[in-house]
Amino acid sequence: MARKPVQQRAKATVDAIVEAGFIAMAERGPAATTTRQIADIAGVGVGSLYEYFENKEEIFRVMSERFVADTIAMIQPLIPTIVRKPIKEAVLDLLGHFRDFLQANNERYLKCARYAMALDFEQHVEPLQKTLSELVTQYLMHHPETLKIRNIPTMSYIMINGGIYSVVRHLCDPAPPITFDELAGGLADMVSHYTEREMALVSP
Amino acid sequence: MARKPVQQRAKATVDAIVEAGFIAMAERGPAATTTRQIADIAGVGVGSLYEYFENKEEIFRVMSERFVADTIAMIQPLIPTIVRKPIKEAVLDLLGHFRDFLQANNERYLKCARYAMALDFEQHVEPLQKTLSELVTQYLMHHPETLKIRNIPTMSYIMINGGIYSVVRHLCDPAPPITFDELAGGLADMVSHYTEREMALVSP
DNA sequence: CGCTTGTTCGGATTCAATTCGGAAAATTTA
DNA sequence: TAAATTTTCCGAATTGAATCCGAACAAGCG
């Protein structure tokens, strides 16, 4: 950000610009959105964009940050109830909320997720990964019998990355080969079967 | 492609342009490569780019297509040996080859994969998904006992998408939280545990 | 060799991103 | 409240990359 907004008025324009960025991106995709469009939607002169953002990229960056922050804010309050559920139900619950979240507001965040994964994807989603890792940790602590499972960090990595990607990919696909419920059920089975098999192996 | 090359000379230019695209993209990433750079590396005038490509995007599109075609060409000959191996070995084998392939030529294809997944990812990688689905089908036919597993299409979808993404993501990450071998082993365990557990459930 | 068709090129054009300097609004100071 | 100062806003001008275009050059062909 080139300059910090100090007056209330300026904070409002910054918000309007970011909001306009979401609208423009949802309409035409990130590649096709121009600074002029964003400015017009925001009801602001083009020059104003550069008062608070270094360049167009930074607008997208802030949008991604807001998206990740909102995702975390969506997940955090779910944690206490999720960690008390059986594994399969827990996964289904989380995925259902995630889908609803991505599809809200004309799929605003779904489009954002698609873009966020494209460039510098490690930078932006890292806090989200951390939150999900914490969710896994808390889950394990509420189910002590699962602590015997080997390779927990590896499995977290796979399920978090693979899960997020599969879901985003599926929701973006206009003609997916399977339904969302099948996908969610499959991911839940994948996790539950893995844990069951691991526990059987470790303590026969 | 605006026009088809008919003479040998023209085919060579098209090849040089695509090749230059790979080199430029590997050097600076897709966003930072300009038409001028591609033309210079190819030893060709800027105008020549537009004889055979509608625009810069199309150069990237052709690159993605070549990448996917090469990936398939890499996997096809592996199928006969892979389908005869135990599941865990089979997955490890496939992932090892995939990693080597992505990292060859100064990670040319790894960078390409990252880009291919960004825009229109369903279009480009679809043939690859089909090939991998066939691999799964053939594998199942060589191991008739696994045919009892439920939700095979769903599980293919998850493992193919989640697996490709996890691997690409991991290889792009300069400081990954786990090693590649851990990731590969984890994916192999995920698949094998799932099949084992499913088979135990279906025929106890 | 003339003729036609295919190919190459780089300057000219177009269009979006970014800059900049001054006007308007808000805030502070006296 | 009025002047001074700071903050905000703007849109015409600049910049640079993408794309177009028509002349010049090569290849095939009778």
Coordinates of C-alpha atoms (C1' of nucleotides) in Angstrom, one line a residue:
Chain A
M1 CA 0.0 0.0 0.0
A2 CA 1.5 3.3 -1.1
R3 CA 0.0 5.3 1.6
K4 CA -2.2 4.6 4.6
P5 CA -5.7 6.1 4.7
V6 CA -6.0 8.3 7.8
Q7 CA -9.4 9.9 7.3
Q8 CA -12.7 8.1 7.4
R9 CA -13.4 9.1 3.8
A10 CA -10.2 7.5 2.6
K11 CA -10.9 4.3 4.4
A12 CA -14.2 4.2 2.6
T13 CA -12.6 4.5 -0.8
V14 CA -10.1 1.8 0.0
D15 CA -13.0 -0.5 0.9
A16 CA -14.9 0.6 -2.2
I17 CA -11.9 -0.3 -4.4
V18 CA -11.4 -3.7 -2.8
E19 CA -15.2 -4.4 -3.1
A20 CA -15.1 -3.2 -6.7
G21 CA -12.2 -5.6 -7.3
F22 CA -14.3 -8.5 -6.1
I23 CA -17.2 -7.5 -8.3
A24 CA -15.1 -7.0 -11.4
M25 CA -13.3 -10.2 -10.8
A26 CA -16.5 -12.2 -10.4
E27 CA -17.9 -10.7 -13.6
R28 CA -14.9 -11.2 -16.0
G29 CA -12.2 -13.0 -14.2
P30 CA -8.9 -11.5 -13.0
A31 CA -7.1 -11.4 -16.3
A32 CA -9.8 -9.3 -18.0
T33 CA -10.4 -6.7 -15.3
T34 CA -8.9 -3.4 -15.9
T35 CA -8.0 -0.6 -13.5
R36 CA -10.6 1.6 -15.3
Q37 CA -13.3 -0.9 -14.6
I38 CA -12.4 -1.2 -10.9
A39 CA -12.3 2.6 -10.6
D40 CA -15.7 2.9 -12.4
I41 CA -17.4 0.3 -10.2
A42 CA -15.9 1.8 -7.1
G43 CA -17.1 5.3 -8.3
V44 CA -13.6 6.7 -8.0
G45 CA -11.0 8.1 -10.4
V46 CA -8.3 5.8 -11.7
G47 CA -5.7 7.9 -10.0
S48 CA -7.2 7.1 -6.6
L49 CA -6.3 3.5 -7.0
Y50 CA -2.7 4.4 -6.8
E51 CA -3.0 6.5 -3.7
Y52 CA -3.4 3.3 -1.6
F53 CA -2.2 0.5 -3.8
E54 CA 1.2 0.2 -5.5
N55 CA -0.4 -1.4 -8.5
K56 CA -3.2 -3.6 -9.7
E57 CA -1.6 -6.7 -8.4
E58 CA -1.7 -5.3 -4.9
I59 CA -5.4 -4.9 -5.1
F60 CA -5.7 -8.6 -5.9
R61 CA -3.3 -9.4 -3.1
V62 CA -5.4 -7.5 -0.6
M63 CA -8.4 -9.3 -1.9
S64 CA -6.7 -12.7 -1.4
E65 CA -5.7 -11.7 2.1
R66 CA -9.3 -10.7 2.9
F67 CA -10.5 -14.0 1.4
V68 CA -8.1 -16.0 3.5
A69 CA -8.9 -14.0 6.6
D70 CA -12.7 -14.5 6.0
T71 CA -12.2 -18.2 5.5
I72 CA -10.4 -18.5 8.7
A73 CA -13.0 -16.4 10.5
M74 CA -15.6 -18.8 9.0
I75 CA -13.8 -21.9 10.3
Q76 CA -12.6 -20.8 13.7
P77 CA -16.1 -20.9 15.4
L78 CA -16.8 -24.3 13.9
I79 CA -13.8 -25.9 15.5
P80 CA -15.3 -26.6 19.0
T81 CA -18.3 -28.5 17.6
I82 CA -16.3 -30.2 14.8
V83 CA -13.6 -31.7 17.1
R84 CA -16.3 -33.5 19.1
K85 CA -17.9 -35.3 16.1
P86 CA -16.9 -38.6 14.7
I87 CA -14.3 -38.3 11.9
K88 CA -16.6 -38.8 9.0
E89 CA -19.2 -36.4 10.2
A90 CA -16.5 -33.9 11.0
V91 CA -15.1 -33.9 7.5
L92 CA -18.6 -33.6 5.9
D93 CA -19.5 -30.8 8.2
L94 CA -16.4 -28.8 7.4
L95 CA -16.7 -29.4 3.7
G96 CA -20.3 -28.4 3.6
H97 CA -19.5 -25.1 5.3
F98 CA -16.6 -24.5 3.0
R99 CA -18.8 -25.0 -0.1
D100 CA -21.5 -22.7 1.2
F101 CA -18.8 -20.1 2.0
L102 CA -17.2 -20.3 -1.5
Q103 CA -20.5 -20.1 -3.3
A104 CA -21.9 -17.1 -1.3
N105 CA -22.1 -13.7 -3.0
N106 CA -22.2 -14.9 -6.6
E107 CA -19.3 -17.3 -6.0
R108 CA -17.1 -14.4 -5.1
Y109 CA -14.7 -16.4 -3.0
L110 CA -14.7 -19.4 -5.3
K111 CA -13.3 -17.2 -8.1
C112 CA -10.9 -15.8 -5.6
A113 CA -9.7 -19.2 -4.5
R114 CA -9.1 -20.2 -8.1
Y115 CA -6.9 -17.1 -8.6
A116 CA -5.2 -17.3 -5.3
M117 CA -4.0 -20.8 -6.1
A118 CA -2.5 -19.6 -9.3
L119 CA 0.2 -17.1 -8.4
D120 CA 2.2 -17.2 -5.2
F121 CA -0.2 -19.7 -3.8
E122 CA 2.1 -20.6 -0.9
Q123 CA 2.2 -17.0 0.4
H124 CA -1.6 -16.3 0.6
V125 CA -3.0 -19.6 1.8
E126 CA -0.4 -20.3 4.4
P127 CA -2.4 -18.9 7.3
L128 CA -5.4 -21.0 6.3
Q129 CA -3.2 -24.1 6.2
K130 CA -2.0 -23.2 9.7
T131 CA -5.6 -22.9 10.9
L132 CA -6.5 -26.2 9.4
S133 CA -3.4 -27.8 11.0
E134 CA -4.5 -26.5 14.3
L135 CA -8.0 -28.0 13.7
V136 CA -6.4 -31.4 13.0
T137 CA -4.2 -31.1 16.2
Q138 CA -7.3 -30.2 18.3
Y139 CA -9.2 -33.0 16.7
L140 CA -6.5 -35.5 17.6
M141 CA -6.4 -34.3 21.2
H142 CA -10.1 -34.9 21.5
H143 CA -9.7 -38.4 20.2
P144 CA -6.6 -39.8 22.0
E145 CA -6.9 -43.2 20.4
T146 CA -6.0 -41.5 17.1
L147 CA -2.7 -40.3 18.4
K148 CA -1.1 -43.6 17.6
I149 CA -1.4 -42.8 13.9
R150 CA 1.9 -42.4 12.1
N151 CA 2.9 -39.6 9.7
I152 CA 0.3 -37.2 11.0
P153 CA 2.0 -34.1 9.5
T154 CA 2.2 -35.8 6.1
M155 CA -1.4 -36.9 6.1
S156 CA -2.5 -33.4 7.2
Y157 CA -0.5 -31.9 4.3
I158 CA -2.1 -34.3 1.8
M159 CA -5.6 -34.0 3.0
I160 CA -5.5 -30.2 3.5
N161 CA -3.9 -29.5 0.1
G162 CA -5.6 -32.2 -1.8
G163 CA -8.9 -31.6 -0.2
I164 CA -9.0 -27.8 -0.8
Y165 CA -7.9 -28.3 -4.4
S166 CA -10.4 -31.1 -5.1
V167 CA -13.3 -29.0 -3.8
V168 CA -12.3 -25.8 -5.5
R169 CA -11.7 -27.7 -8.7
H170 CA -15.0 -29.5 -8.5
L171 CA -17.0 -26.4 -7.8
C172 CA -15.4 -24.6 -10.7
D173 CA -16.1 -27.4 -13.1
P174 CA -19.3 -26.8 -15.1
A175 CA -19.8 -30.5 -15.7
P176 CA -18.1 -32.4 -12.9
P177 CA -17.9 -36.2 -13.3
I178 CA -19.2 -36.7 -9.8
T179 CA -21.6 -34.8 -7.5
F180 CA -20.4 -32.7 -4.6
D181 CA -21.9 -35.0 -2.1
E182 CA -20.0 -37.9 -3.6
L183 CA -16.8 -35.9 -3.5
A184 CA -17.3 -34.9 0.2
G185 CA -18.3 -38.4 1.1
G186 CA -15.2 -39.7 -0.7
L187 CA -12.9 -37.4 1.2
A188 CA -14.6 -38.3 4.5
D189 CA -14.2 -42.0 3.7
M190 CA -10.6 -41.4 2.7
V191 CA -9.8 -39.9 6.0
S192 CA -11.8 -42.3 8.1
H193 CA -10.6 -45.4 6.4
Y194 CA -7.0 -44.2 6.7
T195 CA -7.3 -43.6 10.4
E196 CA -9.1 -46.9 11.0
R197 CA -6.6 -48.9 9.0
E198 CA -3.7 -47.2 10.8
M199 CA -5.1 -47.8 14.2
A200 CA -5.7 -51.5 13.3
L201 CA -2.0 -51.7 12.2
V202 CA -0.5 -50.1 15.2
S203 CA -2.5 -51.9 17.9
P204 CA -3.8 -55.2 16.5
Chain B
M1 CA -3.6 -20.4 -34.3
A2 CA -4.2 -17.7 -36.8
R3 CA -2.7 -19.6 -39.8
K4 CA -1.3 -23.1 -40.3
P5 CA 2.4 -23.3 -41.2
V6 CA 2.7 -25.2 -44.5
Q7 CA 6.4 -24.9 -45.3
Q8 CA 9.1 -26.6 -43.3
R9 CA 10.7 -23.3 -42.5
A10 CA 7.4 -22.0 -41.0
K11 CA 7.0 -25.2 -38.9
A12 CA 10.5 -24.5 -37.5
T13 CA 9.5 -21.0 -36.5
V14 CA 6.5 -22.2 -34.7
D15 CA 8.6 -24.7 -32.8
A16 CA 11.2 -22.1 -32.0
I17 CA 8.5 -19.8 -30.6
V18 CA 7.0 -22.5 -28.4
E19 CA 10.5 -23.5 -27.3
A20 CA 11.4 -19.9 -26.6
G21 CA 8.1 -19.6 -24.6
F22 CA 9.3 -22.5 -22.3
I23 CA 12.7 -20.9 -21.8
A24 CA 11.3 -17.4 -21.1
M25 CA 8.7 -18.8 -18.7
A26 CA 11.3 -20.9 -16.9
E27 CA 13.4 -17.8 -16.5
R28 CA 11.0 -15.2 -15.3
G29 CA 7.6 -16.8 -14.9
P30 CA 4.6 -16.4 -17.1
A31 CA 3.5 -13.0 -15.9
A32 CA 6.8 -11.4 -16.6
T33 CA 7.5 -12.8 -20.1
T34 CA 6.9 -10.3 -22.9
T35 CA 6.3 -11.0 -26.6
R36 CA 9.6 -9.2 -27.3
Q37 CA 11.5 -11.6 -25.1
I38 CA 9.9 -14.6 -26.7
A39 CA 10.7 -13.3 -30.1
D40 CA 14.3 -12.5 -29.2
I41 CA 14.9 -15.9 -27.7
A42 CA 13.3 -17.6 -30.7
G43 CA 15.5 -15.4 -33.0
V44 CA 12.4 -14.1 -34.8
G45 CA 10.7 -10.8 -35.3
V46 CA 7.8 -9.9 -33.0
G47 CA 5.4 -9.9 -35.9
S48 CA 6.1 -13.5 -36.6
L49 CA 4.5 -14.5 -33.3
Y50 CA 1.2 -13.3 -34.6
E51 CA 1.4 -15.2 -37.9
Y52 CA 0.7 -18.5 -36.1
F53 CA -0.7 -17.5 -32.7
E54 CA -3.7 -15.3 -32.1
N55 CA -2.0 -13.7 -29.1
K56 CA 0.4 -14.3 -26.3
E57 CA -2.1 -16.4 -24.4
E58 CA -2.3 -18.8 -27.2
I59 CA 1.4 -19.4 -27.0
F60 CA 1.0 -20.4 -23.4
R61 CA -2.0 -22.5 -24.3
V62 CA 0.0 -24.5 -26.9
M63 CA 2.7 -24.9 -24.3
S64 CA 0.3 -26.3 -21.9
E65 CA -1.0 -28.7 -24.5
R66 CA 2.5 -29.9 -25.3
F67 CA 3.1 -30.3 -21.6
V68 CA 0.0 -32.4 -21.1
A69 CA 0.8 -34.4 -24.2
D70 CA 4.4 -35.0 -23.0
T71 CA 3.1 -36.0 -19.6
I72 CA 0.8 -38.6 -21.1
A73 CA 3.6 -39.8 -23.4
M74 CA 5.7 -40.2 -20.3
I75 CA 3.1 -42.2 -18.4
Q76 CA 1.7 -44.5 -21.2
P77 CA 4.8 -46.8 -21.4
L78 CA 4.9 -47.1 -17.6
I79 CA 1.3 -48.5 -17.4
P80 CA 2.1 -52.2 -18.2
T81 CA 4.7 -52.4 -15.5
I82 CA 2.9 -50.3 -12.9
V83 CA -0.4 -52.3 -13.1
R84 CA 1.5 -55.4 -12.1
K85 CA 3.0 -54.0 -9.0
P86 CA 1.4 -54.0 -5.5
I87 CA -0.5 -50.8 -4.9
K88 CA 1.9 -49.0 -2.7
E89 CA 4.9 -49.7 -5.0
A90 CA 2.8 -48.7 -8.0
V91 CA 1.9 -45.3 -6.5
L92 CA 5.5 -44.6 -5.5
D93 CA 6.8 -45.6 -8.9
L94 CA 4.3 -43.3 -10.7
L95 CA 5.0 -40.4 -8.4
G96 CA 8.8 -40.8 -8.7
H97 CA 8.6 -40.6 -12.5
F98 CA 6.2 -37.7 -12.3
R99 CA 8.6 -35.7 -10.1
D100 CA 11.6 -36.4 -12.4
F101 CA 9.5 -35.4 -15.4
L102 CA 8.5 -32.1 -13.8
Q103 CA 12.0 -31.2 -12.7
A104 CA 13.7 -32.0 -16.0
N105 CA 15.0 -29.1 -18.1
N106 CA 15.3 -26.6 -15.4
E107 CA 11.8 -27.4 -14.0
R108 CA 10.3 -26.4 -17.3
Y109 CA 7.2 -28.5 -16.8
L110 CA 6.8 -27.8 -13.2
K111 CA 6.4 -24.1 -14.0
C112 CA 4.1 -25.0 -16.8
A113 CA 2.0 -27.2 -14.5
R114 CA 1.6 -24.3 -12.1
Y115 CA 0.4 -22.1 -14.9
A116 CA -1.8 -24.8 -16.4
M117 CA -3.7 -25.2 -13.1
A118 CA -4.3 -21.5 -12.9
L119 CA -6.4 -20.6 -15.8
D120 CA -8.9 -22.8 -17.5
F121 CA -7.5 -25.8 -15.6
E122 CA -10.3 -28.1 -16.6
Q123 CA -9.6 -27.6 -20.3
H124 CA -5.9 -28.4 -20.4
V125 CA -5.4 -31.2 -17.9
E126 CA -8.5 -33.1 -18.9
P127 CA -6.7 -35.6 -21.3
L128 CA -4.2 -36.3 -18.5
Q129 CA -7.0 -37.1 -16.1
K130 CA -8.4 -39.4 -18.7
T131 CA -5.1 -41.2 -19.0
L132 CA -4.8 -41.6 -15.3
S133 CA -8.4 -42.8 -15.1
E134 CA -7.5 -45.5 -17.6
L135 CA -4.5 -46.4 -15.6
V136 CA -6.7 -46.9 -12.6
T137 CA -9.1 -49.0 -14.6
Q138 CA -6.4 -51.2 -15.9
Y139 CA -4.9 -51.5 -12.4
L140 CA -8.2 -52.7 -11.1
M141 CA -8.6 -55.3 -13.8
H142 CA -5.2 -56.7 -13.0
H143 CA -6.2 -57.0 -9.4
P144 CA -9.7 -58.4 -9.5
E145 CA -10.1 -58.5 -5.7
T146 CA -10.1 -54.7 -5.7
L147 CA -13.1 -54.5 -7.9
K148 CA -15.3 -54.8 -4.8
I149 CA -14.3 -51.4 -3.7
R150 CA -17.2 -48.8 -3.7
N151 CA -17.0 -45.4 -5.2
I152 CA -14.1 -46.0 -7.5
P153 CA -14.8 -43.0 -9.7
T154 CA -15.0 -40.7 -6.7
M155 CA -11.8 -42.1 -5.3
S156 CA -10.0 -41.8 -8.6
Y157 CA -11.2 -38.2 -8.8
I158 CA -9.8 -37.4 -5.4
M159 CA -6.5 -39.1 -5.7
I160 CA -5.8 -37.9 -9.2
N161 CA -6.7 -34.2 -8.5
G162 CA -5.4 -34.2 -4.9
G163 CA -2.3 -36.1 -5.8
I164 CA -1.3 -34.0 -8.8
Y165 CA -1.9 -30.8 -6.8
S166 CA -0.1 -31.9 -3.7
V167 CA 2.9 -32.9 -5.7
V168 CA 3.1 -29.7 -7.8
R169 CA 2.5 -27.6 -4.8
H170 CA 5.2 -29.4 -2.8
L171 CA 7.8 -29.2 -5.6
C172 CA 7.1 -25.5 -6.0
D173 CA 7.4 -24.8 -2.3
P174 CA 10.9 -23.6 -1.5
A175 CA 10.6 -24.7 2.1
P176 CA 8.1 -27.5 2.2
P177 CA 7.1 -28.8 5.7
I178 CA 7.7 -32.4 4.7
T179 CA 10.1 -34.2 2.3
F180 CA 9.0 -35.4 -1.1
D181 CA 9.5 -39.0 0.0
E182 CA 7.2 -38.4 2.9
L183 CA 4.6 -37.0 0.6
A184 CA 4.9 -39.8 -1.9
G185 CA 4.8 -42.4 0.9
G186 CA 1.8 -40.7 2.4
L187 CA -0.1 -40.7 -0.8
A188 CA 0.8 -44.4 -1.3
D189 CA -0.3 -45.2 2.2
M190 CA -3.5 -43.2 1.7
V191 CA -4.4 -45.3 -1.4
S192 CA -3.4 -48.6 0.0
H193 CA -5.0 -48.2 3.4
Y194 CA -8.2 -47.1 1.7
T195 CA -8.3 -50.1 -0.5
E196 CA -7.4 -52.5 2.3
R197 CA -10.1 -51.0 4.6
E198 CA -12.7 -51.1 1.9
M199 CA -12.0 -54.7 1.1
A200 CA -12.2 -55.6 4.7
L201 CA -15.6 -53.9 4.9
V202 CA -17.0 -55.4 1.8
S203 CA -16.0 -59.1 2.5
P204 CA -15.4 -59.5 6.2
Chain C
dC1 C1' 12.3 -17.2 -65.7
dG2 C1' 7.5 -14.8 -64.4
dC3 C1' 3.8 -15.8 -61.3
dT4 C1' 1.5 -17.1 -57.1
dT5 C1' 1.5 -18.2 -52.6
dG6 C1' 3.7 -18.5 -48.1
dT7 C1' 6.8 -16.2 -44.8
dT8 C1' 9.3 -12.7 -42.2
dC9 C1' 9.8 -8.4 -40.3
dG10 C1' 9.8 -4.1 -37.6
dG11 C1' 7.8 0.4 -37.4
dA12 C1' 3.1 2.2 -36.5
dT13 C1' -1.0 1.7 -33.7
dT14 C1' -3.8 0.6 -29.8
dC15 C1' -4.8 0.1 -25.3
dA16 C1' -4.2 -0.6 -20.4
dA17 C1' -1.2 0.6 -16.3
dT18 C1' 0.9 4.0 -14.0
dT19 C1' 2.3 8.9 -12.9
dC20 C1' 1.9 13.6 -11.6
dG21 C1' 0.6 18.2 -10.4
dG22 C1' -2.9 20.8 -9.0
dA23 C1' -7.8 21.4 -7.1
dA24 C1' -11.1 20.2 -3.5
dA25 C1' -12.1 18.6 1.1
dA26 C1' -11.0 17.9 5.8
dT27 C1' -8.3 19.0 9.7
dT28 C1' -5.5 21.9 12.5
dT29 C1' -3.9 26.2 14.1
dA30 C1' -4.3 30.8 15.6
Chain D
dT1 C1' -14.0 32.0 11.9
dA2 C1' -10.2 32.4 8.7
dA3 C1' -5.8 31.0 7.4
dA4 C1' -2.6 27.3 7.1
dT5 C1' -1.7 22.6 6.6
dT6 C1' -2.6 18.1 5.6
dT7 C1' -5.1 14.6 3.3
dT8 C1' -7.7 13.1 -0.5
dC9 C1' -9.2 13.0 -5.1
dC10 C1' -8.8 13.2 -9.9
dG11 C1' -8.1 12.7 -15.0
dA12 C1' -5.1 14.2 -18.7
dA13 C1' -0.4 12.9 -20.0
dT14 C1' 3.1 9.4 -20.1
dT15 C1' 4.9 4.8 -20.7
dG16 C1' 5.4 0.4 -22.4
dA17 C1' 3.7 -3.9 -23.9
dA18 C1' 0.6 -6.3 -27.2
dT19 C1' -1.0 -6.4 -31.6
dC20 C1' -1.6 -5.0 -36.6
dC21 C1' -0.1 -4.2 -41.2
dG22 C1' 2.0 -3.7 -45.6
dA23 C1' 6.3 -4.0 -47.8
dA24 C1' 10.1 -7.0 -48.7
dC25 C1' 11.8 -11.6 -49.1
dA26 C1' 11.7 -16.8 -50.1
dA27 C1' 9.7 -21.1 -52.1
dG28 C1' 7.0 -23.8 -55.2
dC29 C1' 5.5 -24.2 -59.9
dG30 C1' 4.3 -23.7 -64.7

